[in-house]
mmCIF file of C-alpha atoms in Angstrom:
data_model
loop_
_atom_site.group_PDB
_atom_site.id
_atom_site.type_symbol
_atom_site.label_atom_id
_atom_site.label_comp_id
_atom_site.label_asym_id
_atom_site.label_seq_id
_atom_site.Cartn_x
_atom_site.Cartn_y
_atom_site.Cartn_z
ATOM 1 C CA MET A 1 59.759 202.459 177.018
ATOM 2 C CA GLY A 2 61.915 202.190 173.885
ATOM 3 C CA MET A 3 64.399 199.716 175.326
ATOM 4 C CA ARG A 4 66.524 197.268 173.399
ATOM 5 C CA PRO A 5 65.654 193.621 174.193
ATOM 6 C CA GLU A 6 69.087 193.077 175.751
ATOM 7 C CA GLU A 7 68.485 196.091 178.030
ATOM 8 C CA VAL A 8 65.145 194.661 179.188
ATOM 9 C CA LEU A 9 66.907 191.411 180.079
ATOM 10 C CA GLY A 10 69.490 193.387 182.063
ATOM 11 C CA LEU A 11 66.930 195.209 184.216
ATOM 12 C CA ARG A 12 67.050 194.472 187.912
ATOM 13 C CA TRP A 13 64.423 195.367 190.495
ATOM 14 C CA GLU A 14 66.966 197.664 192.139
ATOM 15 C CA ASP A 15 67.062 199.726 188.897
ATOM 16 C CA LEU A 16 63.400 200.701 189.162
ATOM 17 C CA CYS A 17 61.685 203.568 190.965
ATOM 18 C CA LEU A 18 58.113 202.472 190.248
ATOM 19 C CA GLU A 19 56.505 205.001 192.568
ATOM 20 C CA GLN A 20 58.133 207.761 190.476
ATOM 21 C CA ASN A 21 57.593 206.025 187.066
ATOM 22 C CA PHE A 22 61.206 205.633 186.004
ATOM 23 C CA GLY A 23 64.123 203.266 186.003
ATOM 24 C CA TYR A 24 67.741 203.088 184.901
ATOM 25 C CA VAL A 25 69.385 201.104 182.124
ATOM 26 C CA ARG A 26 72.681 200.031 183.653
ATOM 27 C CA ARG A 27 73.436 196.721 181.949
ATOM 28 C CA ALA A 28 72.588 194.563 178.960
ATOM 29 C CA VAL A 29 72.359 190.802 178.627
ATOM 30 C CA THR A 30 73.534 189.271 175.367
ATOM 31 C CA TYR A 31 74.068 185.695 174.210
ATOM 32 C CA PRO A 32 77.307 185.492 172.218
ATOM 33 C CA ASP A 33 77.029 181.714 171.859
ATOM 34 C CA ASN A 34 73.183 181.556 171.960
ATOM 35 C CA SER A 35 73.127 179.857 175.339
ATOM 36 C CA LYS A 36 74.758 181.400 178.399
ATOM 37 C CA PRO A 37 73.951 185.022 179.199
ATOM 38 C CA CYS A 38 76.753 187.590 179.130
ATOM 39 C CA ILE A 39 76.040 190.520 181.471
ATOM 40 C CA ASP A 40 77.790 193.695 180.363
ATOM 41 C CA THR A 41 77.323 197.445 180.102
ATOM 42 C CA PRO A 42 74.730 198.796 177.658
ATOM 43 C CA LYS A 43 75.588 199.209 173.979
ATOM 44 C CA SER A 44 77.033 202.729 174.292
ATOM 45 C CA GLU A 45 77.646 205.474 176.832
ATOM 46 C CA ASN A 46 74.302 207.071 175.905
ATOM 47 C CA SER A 47 72.517 203.745 176.406
ATOM 48 C CA ASN A 48 73.203 204.026 180.136
ATOM 49 C CA ARG A 49 70.132 206.157 180.793
ATOM 50 C CA THR A 50 66.900 206.889 182.609
ATOM 51 C CA ILE A 51 63.810 205.198 181.175
ATOM 52 C CA LEU A 52 60.166 206.097 181.637
ATOM 53 C CA ILE A 53 57.769 203.493 182.997
ATOM 54 C CA THR A 54 54.257 204.193 181.795
ATOM 55 C CA ARG A 55 50.988 203.031 183.352
ATOM 56 C CA ILE A 56 50.590 199.528 181.856
ATOM 57 C CA PRO A 57 54.200 198.329 182.328
ATOM 58 C CA LYS A 58 54.040 199.770 185.852
ATOM 59 C CA GLN A 59 50.901 197.738 186.602
ATOM 60 C CA VAL A 60 52.533 194.539 185.340
ATOM 61 C CA LEU A 61 55.761 195.176 187.243
ATOM 62 C CA THR A 62 53.953 196.117 190.448
ATOM 63 C CA SER A 63 51.901 192.913 190.372
ATOM 64 C CA THR A 64 55.048 190.742 190.245
ATOM 65 C CA MET A 65 57.441 192.950 192.202
ATOM 66 C CA HIS A 66 60.431 191.611 194.127
ATOM 67 C CA SER A 67 63.043 193.592 196.024
ATOM 68 C CA PHE A 68 66.176 192.412 194.191
ATOM 69 C CA GLY A 69 67.481 190.395 191.261
ATOM 70 C CA PHE A 70 66.858 190.371 187.530
ATOM 71 C CA ILE A 71 63.264 191.133 186.607
ATOM 72 C CA LEU A 72 63.421 188.292 184.092
ATOM 73 C CA GLY A 73 65.256 185.576 185.934
ATOM 74 C CA GLY A 74 65.870 186.334 189.588
ATOM 75 C CA ASP A 75 69.465 185.670 190.672
ATOM 76 C CA ALA A 76 70.624 185.266 187.051
ATOM 77 C CA PRO A 77 69.073 186.446 183.779
ATOM 78 C CA TRP A 78 67.232 183.951 181.619
ATOM 79 C CA CYS A 79 69.320 181.841 179.267
ATOM 80 C CA TYR A 80 68.795 182.340 175.529
ATOM 81 C CA SER A 81 66.576 179.302 174.952
ATOM 82 C CA HIS A 82 64.279 180.162 177.869
ATOM 83 C CA LYS A 83 64.025 183.779 176.719
ATOM 84 C CA GLU A 84 63.083 182.658 173.205
ATOM 85 C CA ARG A 85 60.512 180.109 174.430
ATOM 86 C CA VAL A 86 58.805 182.720 176.610
ATOM 87 C CA ARG A 87 58.869 185.326 173.813
ATOM 88 C CA LYS A 88 57.401 182.890 171.271
ATOM 89 C CA ARG A 89 54.633 181.764 173.662
ATOM 90 C CA ALA A 90 53.780 185.368 174.547
ATOM 91 C CA PHE A 91 53.676 186.435 170.896
ATOM 92 C CA GLU A 92 51.486 183.421 170.007
ATOM 93 C CA HIS A 93 49.145 184.142 172.914
ATOM 94 C CA LEU A 94 48.819 187.779 171.810
ATOM 95 C CA GLY A 95 48.425 186.864 168.113
ATOM 96 C CA ILE A 96 51.614 188.686 167.135
ATOM 97 C CA LYS A 97 53.053 187.240 163.926
ATOM 98 C CA GLY A 98 55.956 188.463 161.821
ATOM 99 C CA TYR A 99 57.346 190.916 164.367
ATOM 100 C CA THR A 100 60.436 191.046 166.546
ATOM 101 C CA PRO A 101 61.024 192.931 169.816
ATOM 102 C CA TYR A 102 62.940 195.536 167.782
ATOM 103 C CA ASP A 103 59.788 196.279 165.793
ATOM 104 C CA PHE A 104 58.188 197.521 169.024
ATOM 105 C CA ARG A 105 61.170 199.812 169.606
ATOM 106 C CA THR A 106 60.659 201.223 166.111
ATOM 107 C CA THR A 107 56.955 201.758 166.805
ATOM 108 C CA PHE A 108 57.749 203.502 170.087
ATOM 109 C CA ALA A 109 60.148 205.897 168.332
ATOM 110 C CA THR A 110 57.703 206.578 165.500
ATOM 111 C CA GLN A 111 54.858 207.307 167.905
ATOM 112 C CA ALA A 112 57.103 209.584 169.987
ATOM 113 C CA LYS A 113 58.018 211.587 166.862
ATOM 114 C CA GLU A 114 54.395 211.743 165.705
ATOM 115 C CA SER A 115 53.306 213.013 169.129
ATOM 116 C CA GLY A 116 55.620 216.024 168.764
ATOM 117 C CA GLN A 117 58.870 214.865 170.353
ATOM 118 C CA THR A 118 61.967 216.190 168.613
ATOM 119 C CA SER A 119 64.504 213.816 167.079
ATOM 120 C CA ALA A 120 66.908 214.741 169.904
ATOM 121 C CA GLN A 121 64.325 213.839 172.556
ATOM 122 C CA VAL A 122 63.591 210.498 170.893
ATOM 123 C CA ALA A 123 67.313 209.777 170.555
ATOM 124 C CA ASP A 124 67.675 210.389 174.302
ATOM 125 C CA LEU A 125 64.785 208.017 175.066
ATOM 126 C CA LEU A 126 66.328 205.311 172.870
ATOM 127 C CA GLY A 127 69.870 205.793 174.145
ATOM 128 C CA HIS A 128 71.444 207.104 170.930
ATOM 129 C CA LYS A 129 74.242 209.671 170.968
ATOM 130 C CA ASP A 130 72.765 211.671 168.072
ATOM 131 C CA THR A 131 69.646 211.846 165.908
ATOM 132 C CA ARG A 132 70.835 209.982 162.798
ATOM 133 C CA MET A 133 69.277 206.617 163.719
ATOM 134 C CA VAL A 134 66.020 208.281 164.733
ATOM 135 C CA GLU A 135 65.753 210.184 161.475
ATOM 136 C CA THR A 136 66.764 207.355 159.145
ATOM 137 C CA ILE A 137 65.590 204.159 160.814
ATOM 138 C CA TYR A 138 63.146 204.556 163.660
ATOM 139 C CA ALA A 139 60.782 207.451 163.161
ATOM 140 C CA ARG A 140 59.504 206.655 159.704
ATOM 141 C CA THR A 141 56.557 208.714 158.550
ATOM 142 C CA ARG A 142 53.271 206.848 158.401
ATOM 143 C CA HIS A 143 50.279 207.655 156.219
ATOM 144 C CA HIS A 144 48.074 209.133 158.953
ATOM 145 C CA SER A 145 50.935 211.320 160.182
ATOM 146 C CA VAL A 146 51.439 212.720 156.679
ATOM 147 C CA MET A 147 47.682 213.294 156.296
ATOM 148 C CA LYS A 148 47.657 215.430 159.483
ATOM 149 C CA GLN A 149 49.725 217.944 157.560
ATOM 150 C CA LEU A 150 47.141 218.365 154.778
ATOM 151 C CA GLU A 151 45.280 221.232 156.473
ATOM 152 C CA ALA A 152 48.492 223.224 157.037
ATOM 153 C CA ILE A 153 49.591 222.707 153.443
ATOM 154 C CA GLU A 154 46.149 223.674 152.130
ATOM 155 C CA ARG A 155 46.369 226.944 154.128
ATOM 156 C CA LEU A 156 49.725 227.690 152.454
ATOM 157 C CA ASN A 157 48.176 227.239 149.019
ATOM 158 C CA GLY A 158 45.342 229.650 149.890
#
């Protein structure tokens, strides 16, 4: 989905169109003092966007679906300490060590680029106004992606 963690926390059930596999980022939840949530607009104008909801997230969301409220919290979003406790337990349960939620955003962008998406398309998915962040931070080239190019380069060399 490529969302920032604060955008995930800001999602409400009313923002989702699960039957059509999309939703809207309309708000972000941050914790300026590491306790009480601050509900505001997303990071930038481009961050206010449509997001894709793929098969597995759709299955999870459908199994817990409500008609209104924050997806993570109900009437109010989770406070910082609760969010961190849940994240740490989930990561431990899944055996995820040494990664942050932003690492998954980076992986999403890299996989999108490697699957043939243009930098502009990935920037749109991530909510960036231009491609600079995609090209310098997110869509790093991995070994297997570089190796896919070997055949094309060999053809050039005859």
